[in-house]
Amino acid sequence: MTIPVFFVLLIITISFTGSLQSEDGKVLLDRSRNKPESDGFYYLSNYEFNCFRQLSECSQHGWSLRFKLYLNPFQIVDRERKLLVFSTGAHEPHGDGMSIYLYQSKNTSYLEFGLREFRNDQFAYFWQVDADLEVSKWIDVVAIVDQRVTAFGQHHQMSIFFDGHFYKETQMENYTEVFAFKYAELHPKVVTVYGNDTGLMKFDEFVYYERVLSGEEITNVSLDRVAMGCLKEVGMIHQYVIPEKYDQWQQCRADCYGRKMNIAFYSPSNGHCACIQNSYELDASFKYDMTNCQCSLEKSSKTCRKDDQWHVLAVSNVIDLIDSEVGLEIRMADSSFLTHGRTRVQINEGVEIVVLIKNERNLASLTVYGDIEGQETASSNSSNEIYITPGVVNLSWKSEGAKKVQFRADYRRIVNNEMAEYRTVYVDVVYVKTDLPLQFVHFTCDSRDGQKYQNFTVQTFGSVPINCTVDYGDGHRQTNGTSRHQYYTAYFSRNYTRYGQYNVTASCYNDRSANRTQITRTIRREKMNAKMIIHENLMETDSVSRFNLISREDYSFRHASCLHLRNMVTNDKMKLIWRRKTLEVIPNDVLSVGKHMYQLQCDDTPLQAYYLYVQPAVRSLDIEASQTIIKSGQSVQFSITLEPTIDLTVVFDCNAPGTPLQIIYIQNVTDMSPIVVANCTYSKTGQYHPLVSANNRINLVNQSIRIDVEEPLSQFKVEIEDRHDVNQLTSVTIRALERIPFEGVFTLTIVDSTSINEKNQTRTERIQLLSSNDFTEQFYMNITTYGRQTLHVRGGEFPNIREAQTTFTIGTDITVKPQVHVVNQVALVNEDFAWVDIQWINGIGFDIQIDYGNVKKVSIRYGQIMSSPMNRIIKKNDGEHQIQWKRLTRQRFQVGYKFMKAGTYKIDVTFTQPSSKLLSVEIKCPTVTIVDGITEPERTCFPEQQFSLASPNAFNNVTSYSPVLLLPYTLQHNLEPVIISNCSEHDFVYSFYLLSIDASHWKYSRTQRYSHSMHQSFQETFLSKDCSELGPKSTLTIEPKSLSHGYYIAAFTVTASSNPSDFRQFTQPIEIIRSDLETTFGGNDTLTNDHDTLELDFYTSSIDPDTKEFDRRKVNFTLLCYPEVLQSSIFIPDTIHLGSTRPTEANPQNHNNWFIQWNNFSLMTRRSELNIQIYENHCILPNPKRANNKPVIQFDPKTKTFNISEQDLDFSNGTLYFLLIIRHLIDGRQLIARLEVDRQMKIVFETEDLSALEDAMGNLDDLALSNPKKAVELIASLADKLNEMSDNSTTGEISDAGRDAMNERMASMRSKMLSSMDTVIESSSDPNMVDKVLKASATVTANSDQMPLNNQEKGAGIIEKVGNKVKEMETADESTVTGLATSLMDVGGNVLQAASKTVNKNKNNDPAAVIENLEAEMKEPEEEEEIETKVLYAPTQFYDDCDECDTLPEERWEAYRLKLEEEKKAIIKGRQRASSIAKRSATGLFTVGDALTNRSSGDEPKTIESKSMAMTFTKASPDGQSSLSAGDTNIRLPSFNDLNSGSGGSNVFTKVLESKENPYASANGNTGVQGSVVTIILSRPDGSEMPVTNTSKPISIRLSRPIDKQPKYQIHESHGTTFRYHKVNLPEKNMTLSIYVAPNFSPMDNYAVYVSFGENETLLEPPTESKFDMLFVLPNRTALGDVSLEDEHEIRHTIFMPPNVHKGNGTYIFGVKLLNASTSMNLTEYNSSYIVNMYVSKCQYWDEKRFIWSSDGCQVGPLTTLKSTECLCTHLTTFGSDFYVPPNTIDFKTVFTKFKTLHENAAVFSTVIVIFGLYLLAAIWARRKDKQDLVKVSLTQRV
């Protein structure tokens, strides 16, 4: 619908004095700083804005543009126009991007926001968004363009926001295809802002962002954009007030926008908000002014709080109308009424009148009055009225006389203070006789000249009947006519089948006259293809002066004088003479030899294209043979001679059976020299006639010769031995097969077996075949060529010529597959060589062919390689291609090729073995990218030229002093490039590969002593699994133990995607070194007073992770025992560090930087066979203090452990340290571990008195500060006692009130304990102490009944602090962090369980539900109720409860209702606090998970579980294939690119937390979730969360159902093929309904399920075979993915009905019918049994901002079963599922329908009659008894 609107265009005269706050945005235009050009336009360079330059160069995460827009009022124009006001280059034929047009016509005006994107080099897609905006107002506009992937494809999508509100976005499936020209080196260079002097529009503050703005940034609209003024409070404003109150005006404005209102009122004094529809209603009802505002909305004051003023805010500047004018316009559709002065028509001749209005969308009615067909009356004053719609109105009359009509338009609301406007048009109609001659004949063609299909229009005016005939000029004609209308228009069409020029004539006539007119049309070929290009014989000379041209098309020109040929290059014309189908051509000048392109034209009309070839004919062809008489088995060489010509093709037929044709193309023949064309061998005697055919585009000439083949002479045999190499003499033996003496000179020719024309070597030898040498001659040859070769031996003189040949091989085949890899994967076009590295182990004499992407095939012989000098480049240029190679070692060389064109090429390498076998080598990462252009040094992204690799698990960082990156063998290493660059890393693309270096070739001196080679191998081994072609992947991952100890080179290439020519390649040396020694010895141990024994197990628990069989004889173990307080006096200096060390370049012997005071230690025991020594210092009690004289340390030879009794240890000095020093005797690796041993202080409380326990913890806070360790032990003991007393109270006889009082006192005690724990955590950083605190905290939080919200918040605080503590423990290893995480999970599980109990405590007694039920009693009675009622002001119970109360029921009800409201608010606040507690607890747990993930060596998922929680995390980036499990929940994430996270895919942590309790509850009291909830987060290594929204593919989450709430099965019997019905009610339309129907006994039974649906249950009928809404057949045969057999069986027997399948909420009746079964009996007699189950599922997520469960972005997946729900969601947060089992009720309506067939069964019918009769008798008897009871009651009352 088009709407008349006022609009504005762009003007660039805005003054802006403030500075732009662009943050990370780039300022495009600031009118306070920029000035327009002389023509009034702004031209802004777009080279620094990638997305403005070309969409294909945009970053994948999108971009944004923000600017201010001001629309000036303007007058309506009479014509349509489309003005360009802004463009990033999209308006240019070679550009794409964003544009803004102003479309303006008489009835409508709007802005068109357009987006154009290239589809290919010639076409582009164009999307548009139309917008209507207010005038004379500054509007904040945000345009966002990002890349979307849908079923339609991958394209960019644009979204428009006005004043912070979303308006529209481009619909990707609705596009227009436009012509565009995408050039490789041409694109728009400027962003153009138009404005000059039109004064229609102003722009300002253009800010460009290389990212998508967030919702908060978009909605950040300043008050000056939306403030309209203020008004005093008036009475009528309250009718617009909405119920909510708001603290900020932005919230009020947003709410009005959600209600689709355009104006908002906000009162800062009380937070009230009001909304109205539009500014017209505002102007009509209120008076407002900016001067009325006494205070600012941004800052509140006392005046503002007391003031009763309302601020007026514009909600949206998008309006229904722009043009506020109204109007009505009437005109005649028939232009002849105006052109020819027509005022009269005939009876029944229709008159078309066009009715146009303005503001059609506000039109209420449009009517026509007056003399209307069929409505005339005798009274001239009477008038009729007909309602019409805008457009064309057709009126006609049956009588004569003047006719008058009147049109009127009424509008539904005030526009310019007018309700309506009308206009009158008079039409006089008089009957006209058929005596009007034809006034004219107007003849036009509607088709373009040249097309075969032509449309014609004939128009004339005169009395009817009128007939018109069109002669098409090709012998066909067509006639049409009319007998009604005087003004006649007819349409004709003709599809011409021949090309040419035609004179088309239109002849029209009536009874009075005739008229005629003519036009000329030319039909020509529109499009050319290869089959239409004609190659003709011009002349048989080298030039052309006159020739004939034969065409395939017969143009049949009547006038050939218009024909000529035009040269398409020089525009020269040649005259033609038409001679039927032959066109004789007379050139102006003699045509030279070559190719000419001409266009056949008739005057300026093109008809057909020709390629004219002028070239010499084939003349004087002669064939010559080396011999014409030969012996059988001999060969003949043929050559030809002919006069000079060009473009020659020679085909030679040897005329020998089994010999294929030989085809040769010769580009240019310059003289009569012989040209060798073939070599033929004839094995049989006879006469042969070889034939040669030579042709070009002029003619074909054949020539033949005769060859006589005679019987062969006596044969001889030649033998030659194979050799491995050319450095050996080769024996040649010639032996006569017939004992006939022969003596003469033999010619020995060695040729390549693959090319008979390539002679490798020729020599002559005098041969004597005599009886003296047994007719055998033997000699030696020095053969210098490799490969499979043929020795031709020829001797004697004609005609006694003898020949023989044999094949031999010089070299050996390759048995070990060679290695080939691309050295540099990126190169500059015509500048760099693309190098290929080739290595081989064995093989001699092979050839190598390298295919450079079908551009050039390079062949290199083995001899060429071997003859090349070492490390010297050999150049081989053929004028067109440049090739180089260099030989690195004897069995390795590199070949380089310089590409001349940019692109991506795949390289293939093939070896030709000496045995002629082909060996193709598969290359991993075979492509090379050739880029164009040179980057200036000042514009390069890599000015520093500094590159290196880094890995979190590396032993060192690469420096100039330590260039080799050392990587431990057993750890995973993610090698990332470290690049110093001034460009964004998101713009980089990478390629890399890894080489294993032979130890003998390792050039770094530190490792030379380890260099040795045990077997023959490649100098550098290319590791194919560790390479990556050019792309966004930047991480080279080395899995644990995947590479052996040794030396490697990593080659990386990095380039900028926006400028591919700016690239660098660097290499990083790597050494895989031995891993650190490991031991489980260490940590802490606590001994009680129960005579415990300390077990020291360090010998067997210490391992070398690099080997399975650890030889501990090469390791020395030293154990030192001493008190903690003596450490500073034992170690000097006291800087001992636990952990591993190894030899370095600075410390090759791995000496410690501290030493031990050995004189303070005494040797306790030594085990020399195990290299173990144990020393002690004040660690063991002296002999008198020990209980006996047994050895202190007991050694167990089986377990290799040492045991010390607790009674022998001296704890008088505090904690004892057992320091273990493990040192490898061979390589110097060292490991130091420490075990801390304490004696536990066991505190036992025997009392059951809470007061005594409270007294015991009186000084707990001070104890936590002074002695944290003792405080933790005291808290643990107290908590154990409280838990014991709580358990006893549940079984004992105690009242509810007493139990509540006890719980309250214990909750207070637990609160104090948690506060003390928090104090201990603050001051402790020791992992052992933190672990003790966590275990004690788990005991304190164990009872959820004694954990109110305050205690829960303290528990969540402890979890958060411990998470941060663990994050800061950089020295803690993986096992330590794992133990802390396990303890923390116990605390988190207790806190979440308490939070879940809090949110569910008031679920069954919700105050909101109580209010709703009581208010339901106050509803007015229905109209049909006949009892007398009165209006109730309170529920009925308030009238009945108290008859003598002092207050009214209404007052008591109001007091009770307010009390319930307060309870409701308290419950809502508590639920929100509980949800926040759950969020904080999860954050703390995830923080520990991050710390543990950073310490884990592999990408394997790691899971930690407690009794009510489970947490899983992994470092592996989502790949769309693998899945994660946390507890009973299974998650499958799509690939990282489909998550649309807006971040890189490397270093991504995936964290999953499952809680079996639901701690989240909506404010309305319904949690909406049953069972476990799961939280999923993607984060970076620093713990920051990565937002994931609107994923391209959904995230699959399978949530298990609680076992006690899983649906129960029902078994039903089905008799024959009859229906069994089941009914279910679906309460919500967005729920998913699942129906499980499976056979009970026979698994082969199939069922058809018919479904009927209805919203009114009473009117719903059961489905039948002829009447149903849906039909399903079970089991289904749908292809399933990776599911278990149990789930597969259930899914195939389940009808899955999501919201897009079912018909919404209502009643469904399912009719189950047996379809077929595995039985031979008739189905009507077969009884089957089936299981049925019906349940409803719903997936929801927790909305943290609104504190509600929501289903937006989530839907139930098809893998949902009875045991679990599959949720498919497009974002990450906390998820849960809601489900219930609807009742499967009996449908009595269906049952009663069966009574219609009772008469068919006499037995059943009689039984029903008898039961009904007994019921009537019983009813009569019961009624009599009731009357007797009533009489008795009356008598009793009287007495």
PDB file of C-alpha atoms in Angstrom, residues 1275-1276 1278-1280 1282-1283 1309-1311 1313-1314 1317 1334-1343 1346-1347 1351 1390:
ATOM      1  CA  ILE A1275      34.222 -25.853  63.417  1.00  0.00           C
ATOM      2  CA  ALA A1276      34.369 -29.326  61.875  1.00  0.00           C
ATOM      3  CA  LEU A1278      30.853 -28.547  66.071  1.00  0.00           C
ATOM      4  CA  ALA A1279      29.237 -29.073  62.659  1.00  0.00           C
ATOM      5  CA  ASP A1280      29.414 -32.862  63.064  1.00  0.00           C
ATOM      6  CA  LEU A1282      24.946 -30.260  64.971  1.00  0.00           C
ATOM      7  CA  ASN A1283      24.316 -32.711  62.138  1.00  0.00           C
ATOM      8  CA  MET A1309      25.379 -21.107  64.772  1.00  0.00           C
ATOM      9  CA  ARG A1310      26.128 -22.255  61.233  1.00  0.00           C
ATOM     10  CA  SER A1311      26.075 -18.614  60.100  1.00  0.00           C
ATOM     11  CA  MET A1313      30.843 -20.800  61.506  1.00  0.00           C
ATOM     12  CA  LEU A1314      30.632 -19.723  57.857  1.00  0.00           C
ATOM     13  CA  MET A1317      35.487 -19.873  57.509  1.00  0.00           C
ATOM     14  CA  LEU A1334      36.308 -26.768  52.220  1.00  0.00           C
ATOM     15  CA  LYS A1335      35.762 -30.111  53.918  1.00  0.00           C
ATOM     16  CA  ALA A1336      34.688 -28.351  57.103  1.00  0.00           C
ATOM     17  CA  SER A1337      32.404 -26.046  55.070  1.00  0.00           C
ATOM     18  CA  ALA A1338      30.763 -29.067  53.468  1.00  0.00           C
ATOM     19  CA  THR A1339      29.952 -30.328  56.961  1.00  0.00           C
ATOM     20  CA  VAL A1340      28.579 -26.934  58.022  1.00  0.00           C
ATOM     21  CA  THR A1341      26.293 -26.639  54.957  1.00  0.00           C
ATOM     22  CA  ALA A1342      25.109 -30.256  55.021  1.00  0.00           C
ATOM     23  CA  ASN A1343      21.660 -29.556  56.567  1.00  0.00           C
ATOM     24  CA  GLN A1346      19.327 -24.821  58.647  1.00  0.00           C
ATOM     25  CA  MET A1347      20.634 -22.899  55.639  1.00  0.00           C
ATOM     26  CA  ASN A1351      23.773 -18.681  55.180  1.00  0.00           C
ATOM     27  CA  ASN A1390      24.902 -28.276  49.565  1.00  0.00           C
TER      28      ASN A1390
END
